[in-house]
Amino acid sequence: LGLGWLRARLGGTPIATLQRNPAILQQYMQARRSATAPAPAERVSTNAVRKAGEGTLRYEMNALVTAFNYAAKHQRIPANALPHFDMPDAPEPNDVWLTEAETDWLLEFVSWEDGEGRMSRIWRFVALALGTAARKSAIVRLEWDDVDLLAGRIYYPKAAQKKGAQNTSKKVVAVP
């Protein structure tokens, strides 16, 4: 669906109209906040229309600004014809931390031992992910050369150290 809401409400509106009356954009954002904006024609969901959050509105308005700048850069509209409007405030970041009880439950849920008393691979993966906060791809690419058992550290190499990877300025991260 992407920017269908924006197209449904403002798709046929000339830029000159938006420049003369920037309140149109403010009205659109208010309609999206209150769930009264017209739904896009390609919307197939039978669920009720919900209110748009500030993050969604910011995404839509940034896409609109990008389209305006593209048109001005390619001389389809004069640069001084771009409408000016107030962007929605950035939303508060999500706080998605697991509690200690949730962490213990997760480790217990994925734990099982094989016949030789070794923990399952999924348990080891979850334990590494929770203990190091590393990305899935970094954990999956981890090799024994990157683990220093004596020092008790894991060295997650930067992507450029892996063969065929693009060079970056990121540093090697040592995690206890």
C-alpha positions as a LaTeX table, in Angstrom:
\begin{tabular}{lrrr}
\hline
Residue & $x$ (\AA) & $y$ (\AA) & $z$ (\AA) \\
\hline
Leu1 & 0.00 & 0.00 & 0.00 \\
Gly2 & 2.90 & 2.34 & 0.76 \\
Leu3 & 1.82 & 5.87 & $-0.10$ \\
Gly4 & $-1.69$ & 5.01 & $-1.26$ \\
Trp5 & $-3.31$ & 7.27 & 1.33 \\
Leu6 & $-1.28$ & 10.22 & 0.10 \\
Arg7 & $-2.15$ & 9.48 & $-3.53$ \\
Ala8 & $-5.85$ & 9.01 & $-2.71$ \\
Arg9 & $-6.13$ & 12.44 & $-1.11$ \\
Leu10 & $-3.51$ & 14.56 & $-2.88$ \\
Gly11 & $-2.70$ & 12.65 & $-6.07$ \\
Gly12 & $-4.48$ & 15.03 & $-8.43$ \\
Thr13 & $-3.68$ & 18.24 & $-6.57$ \\
Pro14 & $-1.37$ & 20.56 & $-8.55$ \\
Ile15 & 1.78 & 21.70 & $-6.77$ \\
Ala16 & 0.80 & 25.32 & $-7.38$ \\
Thr17 & $-2.37$ & 24.72 & $-5.34$ \\
Leu18 & $-0.34$ & 23.25 & $-2.48$ \\
Gln19 & 2.03 & 26.22 & $-2.64$ \\
Arg20 & $-0.81$ & 28.75 & $-2.48$ \\
Asn21 & $-2.64$ & 26.84 & 0.23 \\
Pro22 & $-0.30$ & 24.76 & 2.44 \\
Ala23 & $-3.24$ & 24.23 & 4.81 \\
Ile24 & $-4.31$ & 21.41 & 2.47 \\
Leu25 & $-1.38$ & 19.34 & 3.74 \\
Gln26 & $-2.22$ & 20.19 & 7.35 \\
Gln27 & $-5.84$ & 19.14 & 6.73 \\
Tyr28 & $-4.63$ & 15.87 & 5.20 \\
Met29 & $-2.45$ & 15.12 & 8.24 \\
Gln30 & $-5.33$ & 15.94 & 10.58 \\
Ala31 & $-7.67$ & 13.66 & 8.61 \\
Arg32 & $-5.11$ & 10.83 & 8.83 \\
Arg33 & $-4.70$ & 11.41 & 12.57 \\
Ser34 & $-8.45$ & 11.17 & 13.08 \\
Ala35 & $-8.96$ & 8.27 & 10.59 \\
Thr36 & $-11.28$ & 10.33 & 8.37 \\
Ala37 & $-9.03$ & 10.51 & 5.28 \\
Pro38 & $-10.41$ & 8.77 & 2.18 \\
Ala39 & $-9.05$ & 5.24 & 1.85 \\
Pro40 & $-7.00$ & 4.37 & $-1.24$ \\
Ala41 & $-8.87$ & 2.52 & $-3.98$ \\
Glu42 & $-6.40$ & $-0.39$ & $-3.83$ \\
Arg43 & $-7.06$ & $-0.99$ & $-0.11$ \\
Val44 & $-8.51$ & $-4.50$ & 0.16 \\
Ser45 & $-8.65$ & $-4.87$ & 3.93 \\
Thr46 & $-12.04$ & $-5.20$ & 5.56 \\
Asn47 & $-10.62$ & $-3.90$ & 8.85 \\
Ala48 & $-11.71$ & $-0.49$ & 9.99 \\
Val49 & $-9.48$ & 2.45 & 9.07 \\
Arg50 & $-7.20$ & 3.28 & 11.98 \\
Lys51 & $-5.62$ & 6.55 & 13.04 \\
Ala52 & $-2.18$ & 7.22 & 11.57 \\
Gly53 & 0.67 & 7.73 & 13.98 \\
Glu54 & 3.17 & 10.56 & 13.85 \\
Gly55 & 5.83 & 8.25 & 12.44 \\
Thr56 & 3.58 & 7.25 & 9.53 \\
Leu57 & 2.71 & 10.86 & 8.79 \\
Arg58 & 6.36 & 11.84 & 8.94 \\
Tyr59 & 7.17 & 9.03 & 6.46 \\
Glu60 & 4.44 & 10.20 & 4.07 \\
Met61 & 5.43 & 13.87 & 4.28 \\
Asn62 & 9.11 & 13.02 & 3.76 \\
Ala63 & 8.12 & 11.08 & 0.63 \\
Leu64 & 6.19 & 14.13 & $-0.57$ \\
Val65 & 9.17 & 16.43 & 0.06 \\
Thr66 & 11.40 & 13.98 & $-1.81$ \\
Ala67 & 9.02 & 14.04 & $-4.78$ \\
Phe68 & 8.96 & 17.86 & $-4.74$ \\
Asn69 & 12.76 & 18.04 & $-4.63$ \\
Tyr70 & 13.07 & 15.49 & $-7.45$ \\
Ala71 & 10.71 & 17.50 & $-9.63$ \\
Ala72 & 12.62 & 20.71 & $-8.90$ \\
Lys73 & 16.00 & 19.06 & $-9.54$ \\
His74 & 14.85 & 17.79 & $-12.94$ \\
Gln75 & 13.34 & 21.19 & $-13.73$ \\
Arg76 & 9.75 & 19.97 & $-13.94$ \\
Ile77 & 8.74 & 22.69 & $-11.51$ \\
Pro78 & 10.56 & 25.85 & $-10.44$ \\
Ala79 & 12.48 & 25.48 & $-7.18$ \\
Asn80 & 10.64 & 28.48 & $-5.73$ \\
Ala81 & 7.29 & 26.74 & $-6.34$ \\
Leu82 & 7.80 & 24.15 & $-3.60$ \\
Pro83 & 5.18 & 24.34 & $-0.84$ \\
His84 & 6.35 & 24.87 & 2.72 \\
Phe85 & 4.64 & 23.10 & 5.61 \\
Asp86 & 5.38 & 21.93 & 9.14 \\
Met87 & 6.56 & 18.35 & 9.46 \\
Pro88 & 4.97 & 16.17 & 12.15 \\
Asp89 & 7.04 & 15.69 & 15.27 \\
Ala90 & 9.18 & 12.56 & 15.43 \\
Pro91 & 7.59 & 9.90 & 17.65 \\
Glu92 & 9.25 & 8.60 & 20.78 \\
Pro93 & 11.44 & 5.55 & 20.13 \\
Asn94 & 9.98 & 2.17 & 20.99 \\
Asp95 & 11.23 & 0.63 & 24.19 \\
Val96 & 11.52 & $-3.06$ & 23.38 \\
Trp97 & 13.67 & $-4.59$ & 26.09 \\
Leu98 & 13.07 & $-8.06$ & 27.46 \\
Thr99 & 12.74 & $-8.35$ & 31.20 \\
Glu100 & 14.94 & $-10.81$ & 33.06 \\
Ala101 & 11.95 & $-13.11$ & 33.54 \\
Glu102 & 11.19 & $-13.02$ & 29.79 \\
Thr103 & 14.84 & $-13.79$ & 29.02 \\
Asp104 & 14.83 & $-16.75$ & 31.42 \\
Trp105 & 11.56 & $-18.02$ & 29.93 \\
Leu106 & 12.93 & $-17.77$ & 26.39 \\
Leu107 & 16.10 & $-19.68$ & 27.25 \\
Glu108 & 14.06 & $-22.34$ & 29.06 \\
Phe109 & 11.67 & $-22.60$ & 26.11 \\
Val110 & 14.44 & $-23.30$ & 23.58 \\
Ser111 & 16.60 & $-25.49$ & 25.81 \\
Trp112 & 17.08 & $-29.17$ & 25.24 \\
Glu113 & 20.14 & $-31.37$ & 25.31 \\
Asp114 & 21.27 & $-34.06$ & 22.92 \\
Gly115 & 22.43 & $-37.50$ & 24.06 \\
Glu116 & 25.88 & $-36.16$ & 24.96 \\
Gly117 & 24.61 & $-33.32$ & 27.16 \\
Arg118 & 25.19 & $-30.50$ & 24.64 \\
Met119 & 22.64 & $-27.72$ & 24.38 \\
Ser120 & 20.71 & $-27.30$ & 21.12 \\
Arg121 & 21.89 & $-24.93$ & 18.41 \\
Ile122 & 18.83 & $-22.75$ & 18.84 \\
Trp123 & 19.61 & $-22.40$ & 22.55 \\
Arg124 & 23.21 & $-21.40$ & 21.75 \\
Phe125 & 21.98 & $-18.91$ & 19.15 \\
Val126 & 19.46 & $-17.33$ & 21.55 \\
Ala127 & 22.05 & $-17.22$ & 24.34 \\
Leu128 & 24.56 & $-15.46$ & 22.05 \\
Ala129 & 21.91 & $-13.05$ & 20.77 \\
Leu130 & 20.74 & $-12.13$ & 24.28 \\
Gly131 & 24.25 & $-11.97$ & 25.72 \\
Thr132 & 25.90 & $-9.94$ & 22.99 \\
Ala133 & 23.02 & $-8.03$ & 21.36 \\
Ala134 & 24.56 & $-8.90$ & 18.00 \\
Arg135 & 22.63 & $-9.08$ & 14.78 \\
Lys136 & 21.47 & $-12.42$ & 13.46 \\
Ser137 & 23.77 & $-12.21$ & 10.44 \\
Ala138 & 26.81 & $-11.52$ & 12.66 \\
Ile139 & 26.03 & $-14.52$ & 14.86 \\
Val140 & 25.43 & $-16.81$ & 11.89 \\
Arg141 & 28.72 & $-15.71$ & 10.25 \\
Leu142 & 30.68 & $-16.15$ & 13.47 \\
Glu143 & 33.66 & $-18.51$ & 13.14 \\
Trp144 & 35.83 & $-20.15$ & 15.81 \\
Asp145 & 38.72 & $-17.85$ & 14.88 \\
Asp146 & 36.55 & $-14.95$ & 16.08 \\
Val147 & 36.14 & $-16.44$ & 19.58 \\
Asp148 & 38.85 & $-16.05$ & 22.25 \\
Leu149 & 37.94 & $-18.50$ & 25.02 \\
Leu150 & 40.92 & $-17.51$ & 27.21 \\
Ala151 & 40.04 & $-13.82$ & 27.19 \\
Gly152 & 36.30 & $-14.57$ & 27.26 \\
Arg153 & 35.62 & $-12.37$ & 24.23 \\
Ile154 & 33.89 & $-12.69$ & 20.88 \\
Tyr155 & 35.21 & $-10.52$ & 18.07 \\
Tyr156 & 32.44 & $-9.75$ & 15.61 \\
Pro157 & 34.46 & $-8.77$ & 12.55 \\
Lys158 & 33.37 & $-5.88$ & 10.44 \\
Ala159 & 31.76 & $-6.86$ & 7.17 \\
Ala160 & 34.80 & $-5.77$ & 5.14 \\
Gln161 & 36.93 & $-8.44$ & 6.80 \\
Lys162 & 34.80 & $-11.16$ & 5.27 \\
Lys163 & 35.77 & $-12.13$ & 1.74 \\
Gly164 & 33.82 & $-10.41$ & $-0.99$ \\
Ala165 & 32.33 & $-7.81$ & 1.37 \\
Gln166 & 32.25 & $-4.07$ & 0.76 \\
Asn167 & 34.80 & $-1.93$ & 2.64 \\
Thr168 & 33.41 & 0.09 & 5.53 \\
Ser169 & 34.84 & 2.31 & 8.25 \\
Lys170 & 33.24 & 0.22 & 11.01 \\
Lys171 & 35.52 & $-1.20$ & 13.67 \\
Val172 & 35.81 & $-4.73$ & 15.00 \\
Val173 & 33.60 & $-5.11$ & 18.05 \\
Ala174 & 34.86 & $-7.17$ & 20.99 \\
Val175 & 32.04 & $-8.47$ & 23.17 \\
Pro176 & 32.57 & $-10.18$ & 26.53 \\
\hline
\end{tabular}
